[in-house]
């Protein structure tokens, strides 16, 4: 089962692809009850991959891809989040993985991508609850055991460091209005305890690998002023390096631990350390990350006495030296190289970029090919930067997975923000026929992969 090939492929979440929100015994997630808005769809159909995955896998295979990172829906396997297994849901994912393997597509499984079972969100307020943390571990072990003979690569949480961002409340199933710093750190700690238990369990199976994943935020100080440099360094430590350190070594950043002890959160520090001491092997076999843009931090924008994990969101300003996408994300391929090299140098582990891409509004006339040269340029520049990190900087990189290489609703439910190499014929409120049509970038990607294979 060991895979020695470089992995080229696609990366998605279940709530943005599957649809079939009420089929075959699936329980409700927090996304299933979100309503459409003027600028977003609901989540009930997505791109209907639940019924169309064979077609989508054929498109990936035809493009030369050999990997698919996807999420297994917690509420499809255990409808209420804890309790009896929905065998139809588990069987679906077994068949799904077998269809990938039939096409020589390497499956990479993510176990949590923000779609908390609604019952646990309502009853327990999501990952702020120890009960929910333990229920997630139970769910994860059920899935890992069922697929251990078929899946080598496991990622417990998508963008796990987002538990330290403001949106970490929503992403963890937290429904209370009060959003305290203490609850933020409780959610983050519970996610790390769950990660440790899952990583330890994965390592009981021969040949399986587990990787922690972050949303890597490449940050630059706004000026050479010492205060800008200091807050940028500190933001990087709290947002990026804290979780990466834990994934690689089993220990959180000393700077973050000191902040927690100073602010009455010593019990959380001890709780995580005690759990790690009880386990055999919690360290990652690889480090996974998403990367879309870089940002600049201005210390003057940050309120006094704010927690350092909020420095990034409060201090963020535009970089005048970079182009900006229509959605305000600044395009920085050099930053992609930097973060790969930094992770590889500091942690000495294989690096796996599992999300990278650019969103844009696109209209298909039903006849002519979509000319998405901007997407070709984005991927071309980022792949070149990745190769520089490998060939010049010496990073060990497992593969390159683009985000949503078949169009899916964005993280806010906006179907018109398209990332794909393949156009899916639906809008936010009009499902149309959901047909799949390759764009210009699809054929570029296919040619690029074929040329890469020739060089190897």
Coordinates of C-alpha atoms in Angstrom, one line a residue:
X1 CA 0.0 0.0 0.0
X2 CA 3.0 2.3 0.5
X3 CA 2.9 5.1 -2.1
X4 CA 6.2 6.4 -3.5
X5 CA 4.8 8.5 -6.3
X6 CA 4.4 12.3 -6.1
X7 CA 0.7 12.9 -5.4
X8 CA -1.1 15.3 -7.8
X9 CA -4.8 15.7 -7.0
X10 CA -7.9 17.4 -5.6
X11 CA -9.0 18.3 -2.1
X12 CA -12.6 18.9 -0.9
X13 CA -15.0 18.7 2.1
X14 CA -18.1 16.6 2.3
X15 CA -20.5 19.4 3.0
X16 CA -19.3 21.3 -0.1
X17 CA -19.5 18.2 -2.4
X18 CA -21.8 15.4 -1.3
X19 CA -25.3 16.9 -1.0
X20 CA -27.7 14.0 -0.2
X21 CA -28.2 15.7 3.2
X22 CA -31.2 13.5 4.2
X23 CA -30.4 10.3 2.3
X24 CA -29.6 6.8 3.6
X25 CA -29.9 7.5 7.3
X26 CA -27.6 10.6 7.5
X27 CA -28.1 12.8 10.5
X28 CA -28.2 16.6 10.4
X29 CA -25.0 18.7 10.6
X30 CA -24.8 22.4 11.5
X31 CA -24.5 23.1 7.7
X32 CA -27.6 21.1 6.7
X33 CA -29.9 23.7 8.5
X34 CA -28.2 26.8 7.1
X35 CA -30.5 28.7 4.8
X36 CA -29.6 30.3 1.4
X37 CA -29.0 34.0 1.3
X38 CA -28.9 36.5 -1.6
X39 CA -25.2 35.6 -2.2
X40 CA -25.1 32.0 -1.1
X41 CA -26.8 28.6 -1.6
X42 CA -27.9 26.2 1.1
X43 CA -26.0 23.0 1.6
X44 CA -28.5 20.4 0.7
X45 CA -27.3 19.5 -2.8
X46 CA -23.8 21.0 -3.1
X47 CA -22.5 19.4 -6.4
X48 CA -24.3 16.0 -5.6
X49 CA -21.1 14.1 -5.5
X50 CA -22.9 11.5 -3.4
X51 CA -24.5 10.3 -6.6
X52 CA -21.9 11.4 -9.1
X53 CA -18.6 10.5 -7.6
X54 CA -17.8 7.9 -10.3
X55 CA -18.1 10.7 -12.9
X56 CA -15.9 13.0 -10.8
X57 CA -13.3 10.3 -10.2
X58 CA -13.1 9.7 -14.0
X59 CA -12.5 13.4 -14.6
X60 CA -9.6 13.3 -12.0
X61 CA -8.2 10.1 -13.5
X62 CA -8.4 11.5 -17.1
X63 CA -6.5 14.6 -15.9
X64 CA -3.6 12.4 -14.7
X65 CA -4.3 13.0 -11.0
X66 CA -3.5 10.2 -8.6
X67 CA -4.8 11.5 -5.3
X68 CA -8.1 12.7 -3.7
X69 CA -8.3 14.2 -0.3
X70 CA -11.9 14.1 1.0
X71 CA -13.8 14.3 4.3
X72 CA -15.9 11.6 5.9
X73 CA -19.1 13.2 7.3
X74 CA -19.4 12.5 11.0
X75 CA -23.2 12.7 10.9
X76 CA -23.5 10.4 7.9
X77 CA -21.7 7.6 9.8
X78 CA -23.1 8.4 13.3
X79 CA -26.3 10.5 12.8
X80 CA -26.5 12.1 16.2
X81 CA -22.7 12.3 16.6
X82 CA -22.5 9.7 19.3
X83 CA -24.3 6.4 19.4
X84 CA -25.2 3.8 16.9
X85 CA -23.4 3.6 13.6
X86 CA -25.4 4.1 10.4
X87 CA -24.1 1.2 8.5
X88 CA -25.4 2.6 5.2
X89 CA -23.3 5.7 5.7
X90 CA -20.1 3.7 6.6
X91 CA -20.7 1.4 3.6
X92 CA -21.0 4.4 1.3
X93 CA -17.5 5.5 2.2
X94 CA -16.1 2.0 1.8
X95 CA -17.5 1.9 -1.7
X96 CA -16.3 5.5 -2.3
X97 CA -12.7 4.5 -1.4
X98 CA -12.9 1.3 -3.4
X99 CA -13.9 3.4 -6.4
X100 CA -10.8 5.6 -5.9
X101 CA -8.5 2.6 -5.6
X102 CA -10.0 1.0 -8.7
X103 CA -8.7 4.1 -10.6
X104 CA -5.3 4.2 -8.8
X105 CA -6.3 7.3 -7.0
X106 CA -4.7 7.5 -3.5
X107 CA -7.3 8.3 -0.9
X108 CA -6.4 10.9 1.8
X109 CA -9.1 11.0 4.5
X110 CA -9.9 14.1 6.6
X111 CA -12.1 13.2 9.6
X112 CA -13.4 16.7 10.5
X113 CA -14.1 19.7 8.3
X114 CA -16.3 22.0 10.4
X115 CA -19.6 20.2 9.9
X116 CA -20.4 19.3 13.5
X117 CA -23.4 17.0 14.0
X118 CA -26.3 19.3 14.9
X119 CA -27.3 17.3 17.9
X120 CA -23.9 17.7 19.5
X121 CA -23.8 21.4 18.7
X122 CA -27.2 22.0 20.2
X123 CA -26.7 19.8 23.3
X124 CA -23.0 20.3 24.1
X125 CA -22.0 23.4 22.2
X126 CA -19.5 21.6 20.1
X127 CA -15.8 21.1 20.8
X128 CA -15.8 23.2 23.9
X129 CA -17.3 20.1 25.4
X130 CA -15.1 17.2 26.6
X131 CA -18.0 14.9 25.8
X132 CA -18.0 16.0 22.1
X133 CA -14.2 15.6 22.0
X134 CA -14.5 12.0 23.2
X135 CA -17.4 11.3 20.8
X136 CA -15.3 12.5 17.9
X137 CA -12.5 10.2 18.9
X138 CA -14.9 7.3 19.0
X139 CA -16.2 8.1 15.6
X140 CA -12.7 8.5 14.2
X141 CA -11.6 5.1 15.5
X142 CA -14.7 3.4 13.9
X143 CA -13.8 4.9 10.5
X144 CA -10.1 4.2 10.8
X145 CA -10.7 0.6 11.7
X146 CA -13.1 0.2 8.8
X147 CA -10.7 1.7 6.2
X148 CA -7.3 0.8 7.6
X149 CA -6.6 -1.7 4.8
X150 CA -7.5 0.8 2.1
X151 CA -6.3 4.2 3.3
X152 CA -2.7 5.1 4.2
X153 CA -3.0 8.9 4.8
X154 CA -5.1 10.3 7.6
X155 CA -5.7 14.0 8.6
X156 CA -7.8 14.2 11.8
X157 CA -8.8 17.9 11.4
X158 CA -9.0 20.3 8.5
X159 CA -7.0 23.5 9.3
X160 CA -6.9 22.7 12.9
X161 CA -5.2 25.9 14.0
X162 CA -8.4 27.7 13.0
X163 CA -9.6 26.8 16.4
X164 CA -7.4 29.7 17.5
X165 CA -9.0 32.2 15.1
X166 CA -12.3 34.0 15.7
X167 CA -14.0 31.7 13.2
X168 CA -12.9 28.8 15.2
X169 CA -16.0 29.1 17.3
X170 CA -18.3 28.6 14.4
X171 CA -16.1 25.9 12.9
X172 CA -16.3 23.8 16.1
X173 CA -20.0 23.8 16.5
X174 CA -20.1 26.5 19.2
X175 CA -23.5 28.1 19.2
X176 CA -23.4 30.4 22.3
X177 CA -23.3 34.1 21.8
X178 CA -20.6 34.7 24.4
X179 CA -17.2 34.0 22.8
X180 CA -14.5 34.1 25.5
X181 CA -10.8 33.7 25.2
X182 CA -11.0 30.9 27.8
X183 CA -13.5 29.0 25.6
X184 CA -11.4 29.6 22.5
X185 CA -8.4 28.0 24.2
X186 CA -10.6 25.2 25.5
X187 CA -11.8 24.4 22.0
X188 CA -8.2 24.4 20.7
X189 CA -7.0 22.2 23.5
X190 CA -9.8 19.7 23.1
X191 CA -9.0 19.5 19.4
X192 CA -5.3 18.7 20.2
X193 CA -6.3 16.1 22.8
X194 CA -8.5 14.5 20.1
X195 CA -5.7 14.7 17.6
X196 CA -3.3 13.0 20.0
X197 CA -5.7 10.1 20.7
X198 CA -6.4 9.7 16.9
X199 CA -2.7 9.8 16.0
X200 CA -1.9 7.3 18.6
X201 CA -4.6 5.0 17.3
X202 CA -3.5 5.4 13.6
X203 CA 0.0 4.3 14.7
X204 CA -1.4 1.0 15.9
X205 CA -1.8 0.0 12.3
X206 CA 1.2 -1.0 10.2
X207 CA 1.9 1.4 7.3
X208 CA -0.7 4.0 8.2
X209 CA 0.4 7.7 8.4
X210 CA -1.2 10.6 10.2
X211 CA -0.6 14.3 9.6
X212 CA -1.7 17.4 11.5
X213 CA -3.0 20.2 9.2
X214 CA -2.9 24.0 9.6
X215 CA -4.1 26.9 7.5
X216 CA -0.7 28.4 7.1
X217 CA -0.7 32.1 7.3
X218 CA 2.5 33.6 5.8
X219 CA 2.9 37.0 7.6
X220 CA 5.1 40.0 6.9
X221 CA 5.6 43.0 9.2
X222 CA 4.2 46.2 7.8
X223 CA 7.5 48.1 8.5
X224 CA 10.9 47.4 9.9
X225 CA 9.7 49.0 13.2
X226 CA 10.5 46.7 16.1
X227 CA 6.8 46.6 17.2
X228 CA 5.6 45.5 13.8
X229 CA 8.3 42.8 13.7
X230 CA 7.5 41.7 17.2
X231 CA 3.7 41.3 16.8
X232 CA 4.2 39.6 13.4
X233 CA 6.6 37.1 15.0
X234 CA 4.2 36.5 17.9
X235 CA 1.2 36.1 15.6
X236 CA 3.1 33.5 13.6
X237 CA 4.0 31.7 16.8
X238 CA 0.4 31.5 18.1
X239 CA -1.2 30.9 14.7
X240 CA 1.2 28.7 12.8
X241 CA 4.1 27.3 14.9
X242 CA 2.1 26.3 18.1
X243 CA 0.1 23.6 16.4
X244 CA 2.9 22.6 14.0
X245 CA 5.2 22.1 17.0
X246 CA 2.6 19.9 18.7
X247 CA 2.1 17.8 15.6
X248 CA 5.8 17.3 15.1
X249 CA 7.0 17.0 18.7
X250 CA 4.0 16.4 20.9
X251 CA 4.6 19.7 22.7
X252 CA 3.0 23.1 22.2
X253 CA 4.9 26.4 21.9
X254 CA 6.5 27.5 25.1
X255 CA 5.3 31.0 24.4
X256 CA 1.7 29.9 24.1
X257 CA 2.0 27.8 27.2
X258 CA 3.3 30.8 29.1
X259 CA 0.4 32.9 27.9
X260 CA -2.1 30.2 29.0
X261 CA -0.5 29.9 32.5
X262 CA -0.5 33.7 33.0
X263 CA -4.1 33.9 32.0
X264 CA -5.6 31.3 34.3
X265 CA -5.6 28.4 31.8
X266 CA -3.0 26.2 33.5
X267 CA -5.5 23.4 33.8
X268 CA -5.8 23.2 30.0
X269 CA -2.0 23.0 29.7
X270 CA -1.9 20.1 32.2
X271 CA -4.8 18.3 30.7
X272 CA -3.1 18.1 27.3
X273 CA 0.3 17.2 28.7
X274 CA -1.2 14.5 30.9
X275 CA -3.0 13.0 27.8
X276 CA 0.2 13.0 25.7
X277 CA 2.1 11.2 28.6
X278 CA -0.6 8.4 28.6
X279 CA -0.2 7.7 24.8
X280 CA 2.6 6.0 22.9
X281 CA 3.0 7.9 19.6
X282 CA 1.2 11.2 19.0
X283 CA 3.7 12.7 16.5
X284 CA 2.8 13.4 12.9
X285 CA 4.3 11.4 10.0
X286 CA 3.9 14.4 7.8
X287 CA 2.7 18.0 8.1
X288 CA -0.3 19.1 5.9
X289 CA -1.4 22.7 5.2
X290 CA -3.6 24.9 3.1
X291 CA -2.2 28.1 1.5
X292 CA -4.0 30.7 -0.5
X293 CA -2.4 34.1 0.2
X294 CA 0.0 36.0 2.5
X295 CA -0.8 39.0 4.7
X296 CA 0.9 42.0 6.3
X297 CA 0.5 43.0 10.0
X298 CA 0.5 46.5 11.3
X299 CA 1.0 46.8 15.1
X300 CA -0.9 50.1 15.3
X301 CA -4.1 48.3 14.3
X302 CA -4.1 45.9 17.3
X303 CA -6.1 46.8 20.4
X304 CA -4.3 46.9 23.8
X305 CA -4.2 43.7 25.8
X306 CA -5.7 41.6 23.1
X307 CA -4.7 37.9 23.0
X308 CA -1.8 37.2 20.6
X309 CA -3.8 34.7 18.6
X310 CA -6.0 37.7 17.5
X311 CA -3.0 39.8 16.3
X312 CA -3.3 38.5 12.8
X313 CA -7.0 39.4 12.3
X314 CA -6.8 42.8 14.0
X315 CA -3.5 43.8 12.4
X316 CA -4.0 42.7 8.9
X317 CA -3.4 45.3 6.1
X318 CA -3.0 45.1 2.3
X319 CA 0.4 44.5 0.8
X320 CA 0.9 47.1 -2.0
X321 CA 3.5 44.9 -3.6
X322 CA 1.1 42.0 -4.5
X323 CA -1.7 41.5 -6.9
X324 CA -5.1 40.9 -5.2
X325 CA -7.9 38.5 -6.4
X326 CA -11.4 39.8 -6.9
X327 CA -12.2 38.3 -3.4
X328 CA -9.4 40.3 -1.7
X329 CA -6.9 37.5 -1.3
X330 CA -3.4 38.6 -2.2
X331 CA -1.5 36.3 -4.6
X332 CA 2.0 35.4 -3.3
X333 CA 3.6 32.3 -4.7
X334 CA 6.9 33.2 -3.1
X335 CA 5.1 33.0 0.3
X336 CA 4.1 29.4 -0.6
X337 CA 7.8 28.5 -1.1
X338 CA 8.7 30.2 2.1
X339 CA 6.2 28.3 4.3
X340 CA 7.1 24.9 2.8
X341 CA 10.8 25.6 3.4
X342 CA 10.3 26.9 6.9
X343 CA 8.2 23.9 8.0
X344 CA 10.7 21.4 6.4
X345 CA 13.7 23.1 8.0
X346 CA 12.2 23.5 11.5
X347 CA 10.4 20.1 11.8
X348 CA 12.3 17.8 9.5
X349 CA 9.1 16.0 8.3
X350 CA 7.6 15.5 4.9
X351 CA 5.4 18.4 3.9
X352 CA 2.0 18.0 2.2
X353 CA 0.3 21.0 0.6
X354 CA -3.3 19.8 0.5
X355 CA -5.1 23.0 -0.4
X356 CA -4.1 25.7 -2.9
X357 CA -6.1 27.6 -5.4
X358 CA -7.8 30.8 -6.5
X359 CA -11.6 31.6 -6.5
X360 CA -13.2 33.7 -9.3
X361 CA -16.6 34.4 -10.8
X362 CA -17.1 32.6 -14.1
X363 CA -20.0 32.4 -16.4
X364 CA -20.4 29.5 -18.9
X365 CA -22.4 30.2 -22.1
X366 CA -23.2 26.5 -22.5
X367 CA -21.0 26.2 -25.6
X368 CA -17.5 27.7 -25.4
X369 CA -14.6 26.7 -23.1
X370 CA -14.1 28.9 -20.1
X371 CA -10.7 30.7 -20.6
X372 CA -9.4 30.8 -17.0
X373 CA -5.9 31.9 -17.7
X374 CA -5.6 33.5 -14.3
X375 CA -6.1 30.1 -12.7
X376 CA -3.4 28.6 -14.9
X377 CA -1.1 31.4 -13.9
X378 CA -1.9 31.0 -10.2
X379 CA -1.2 27.2 -10.2
X380 CA 1.8 27.5 -12.5
X381 CA 3.5 30.0 -10.2
X382 CA 2.7 28.1 -7.0
X383 CA 3.8 24.8 -8.4
X384 CA 7.1 26.5 -9.5
X385 CA 7.5 27.9 -6.0
X386 CA 6.9 24.4 -4.5
X387 CA 9.5 22.9 -6.8
X388 CA 12.0 25.6 -5.8
X389 CA 11.3 24.7 -2.2
X390 CA 12.1 21.1 -3.0
X391 CA 15.0 21.5 -5.4
X392 CA 16.7 24.6 -4.0
X393 CA 15.7 24.6 -0.4
X394 CA 15.7 20.8 0.1
X395 CA 12.1 20.3 1.3
X396 CA 10.6 16.8 1.2
X397 CA 7.2 17.3 -0.3
X398 CA 4.7 14.5 -0.7
X399 CA 2.4 16.1 -3.3
X400 CA 0.3 19.0 -4.4
X401 CA -3.5 19.0 -4.0
X402 CA -5.5 21.9 -5.5
X403 CA -8.6 23.1 -3.6
X404 CA -11.9 22.2 -5.2
X405 CA -10.5 21.3 -8.7
X406 CA -14.2 20.6 -9.5
X407 CA -16.3 23.6 -8.7
X408 CA -18.0 23.5 -5.3
X409 CA -19.7 26.1 -3.1
X410 CA -17.1 28.2 -1.2
X411 CA -16.8 28.0 2.5
X412 CA -19.5 30.6 2.8
X413 CA -21.8 28.7 0.4
X414 CA -21.2 30.9 -2.6
X415 CA -21.3 28.7 -5.7
X416 CA -20.3 31.7 -7.8
X417 CA -16.9 31.8 -6.2
X418 CA -15.3 29.1 -8.3
X419 CA -12.0 27.3 -7.8
X420 CA -12.4 24.4 -10.2
X421 CA -10.6 23.2 -13.3
X422 CA -14.1 21.8 -14.1
X423 CA -17.2 23.9 -14.3
X424 CA -20.3 22.6 -12.5
X425 CA -23.5 23.9 -14.0
X426 CA -25.4 25.3 -11.1
X427 CA -25.7 28.7 -9.4
X428 CA -26.5 29.7 -5.8
X429 CA -30.3 29.3 -6.3
X430 CA -30.6 27.5 -9.6
X431 CA -29.4 23.9 -9.6
X432 CA -29.7 23.6 -13.4
X433 CA -28.4 20.2 -14.5
X434 CA -25.1 20.0 -12.4
X435 CA -23.2 18.8 -15.5
X436 CA -19.4 18.9 -15.4
X437 CA -17.5 20.7 -18.1
X438 CA -13.7 21.1 -18.2
X439 CA -12.2 24.6 -18.4
X440 CA -9.0 25.6 -20.2
X441 CA -7.1 25.1 -16.9
X442 CA -8.1 21.4 -16.8
X443 CA -6.2 20.7 -20.0
X444 CA -3.3 22.7 -18.8
X445 CA -3.2 20.7 -15.6
X446 CA -3.4 17.4 -17.6
X447 CA -0.5 18.4 -19.8
X448 CA 1.6 19.6 -16.8
X449 CA 1.1 16.4 -14.9
X450 CA 2.0 14.3 -18.0
X451 CA 5.2 16.3 -18.5
X452 CA 6.1 15.9 -14.8
X453 CA 5.7 12.2 -15.1
X454 CA 8.0 12.2 -18.1
X455 CA 10.7 13.9 -16.1
X456 CA 10.5 11.4 -13.2

